[in-house]
Amino acid sequence: MVSQDAKTPRERYRAQVRTEIKERAWEQIATAGASALSLNAIAKRMGMSGPALYRYFASRDELITELVRDAYRSLADTVRAAAETGADVRALGYALRGWALADPQRYFLVYGTPVPGYHAPDDITAIASEIMAVLLDACAALPPDGPAAPFETHLGAHRDWAAGHPAPPAALHRALTFWTRLHGTLSLELAGHFTGMGFDPAQLFAAELDDLTGPSRG
Amino acid sequence: MVSQDAKTPRERYRAQVRTEIKERAWEQIATAGASALSLNAIAKRMGMSGPALYRYFASRDELITELVRDAYRSLADTVRAAAETGADVRALGYALRGWALADPQRYFLVYGTPVPGYHAPDDITAIASEIMAVLLDACAALPPDGPAAPFETHLGAHRDWAAGHPAPPAALHRALTFWTRLHGTLSLELAGHFTGMGFDPAQLFAAELDDLTGPSRG
DNA sequence: TGTACATCAGTGAACGCGCGTTCACTGATGTAC
DNA sequence: TGTACATCAGTGAACGCGCGTTCACTGATGTAC
């Protein structure tokens, strides 16, 4: 099998080193947060001198952007994989939770405190849309619910984010609340705001998912 | 009127300078995020030399902790004031939203990405409990809702955070979901994740509040 | 298979920077008699 | 009201540090004939 983008040994080596740089970067972020990420520290950990990294990333900002991109990509893949095996909204929820718990700092790089002035490049926002599309598909497949909330009228008229998607306003609403509610419990849990409160965050998450998908409603 | 803690001119001056330091600190946080906060930069903006600030704060960390404390205090006061004038959960929701929108970075200092390894001092977590207590009061006053979710059984047995509060499990549940859902929409909105989507975040927030307090439920 | 050349990964020195923090000191403000 | 002293706010120099980034260079790897 001849691949079109067959890699020369040098290309393979480059890809490998780039990967290792990112791995060390994630370790550093997990330890001290994204704002403490330092190229020199990464290089030191890899046994290289600082300037060497400039062969692989043009600047610290480019590295961080790449990490953000990878994080989005990873979430999109996770969510898509879950949708393909079950197509159930519930499964999407647990996939999201699993992804978040696996690496809280990666989660925060996507959904945490924004850096004032930073704007993600277009290809990253495209991945975000991709995630919403998967969510919309799953919500459109859900059986209809109670009476339409007034907010759904508004959504029907302001659906830029679902342009081209056939889902009805009720599904848009569901997708949005799915997103915001799960994010609400997850981010508070990951930030440690539940510690010491006594209850099990997993059960709160499950309760939100239940409320979102059925039992107490349908 | 003779106050017990009458301030000498020097004490008043000190308090004044401390306040200005914090004001400049907030400006800086709003501009570049909390991780970029620098004592030297604050001093420069005040027309002082860097070391002068050490008369007022023992270290950069102490200043940040104080800002976090003030943020919590401010939220607790806001929420309490709302509870005292209306005692309505809905009013609490809007008070929270108003507080968050007034200064997003202050909101993120409380609810945003945690710094790995940082632990808030006890008096700050005490303020957090105070906020939850106000919320619990308001939720306990709400009329009973649909059938008890299974999660409420769990909550009835794990209510450390509501120790000493007479609210029934259903009220605990409501307080928790109030907190997580509003935080979900708010933090996504403030982080800019809704920009370009087309709909009005205020209406989504209102819809969540509606769902939480009645119309489509009661 | 061997030689000549081009590519490119990585080094080490250097740049300027701003940071938190310490220290010995000056000068103004307040206190006691 | 005036003098002697203590308190304390703020300064300027200095410390060591680690950062991002540039540059000229070395040496290894790959390519062409």
CSV table of C-alpha atoms (C1' of nucleotides) in Angstrom, one decimal, chain A residues 10 13-14 48-49 51-52 55-56, chain C residues 6-14:
chain,number,residue,atom,x,y,z
A,10,ARG,CA,13.1,13.0,8.6
A,13,TYR,CA,11.3,12.2,13.2
A,14,ARG,CA,9.9,15.7,13.1
A,48,MET,CA,17.4,19.8,24.7
A,49,SER,CA,18.3,23.5,24.7
A,51,PRO,CA,16.1,27.4,21.0
A,52,ALA,CA,15.8,23.9,19.6
A,55,ARG,CA,12.5,24.3,14.7
A,56,TYR,CA,9.1,22.9,15.6
C,6,DA,C1',22.6,20.5,0.2
C,7,DT,C1',19.6,20.1,3.9
C,8,DC,C1',18.4,20.6,8.4
C,9,DA,C1',18.4,19.4,13.7
C,10,DG,C1',20.4,21.1,17.6
C,11,DT,C1',23.9,24.1,20.3
C,12,DG,C1',25.6,27.9,23.0
C,13,DA,C1',26.1,32.6,23.6
C,14,DA,C1',23.7,36.6,23.8
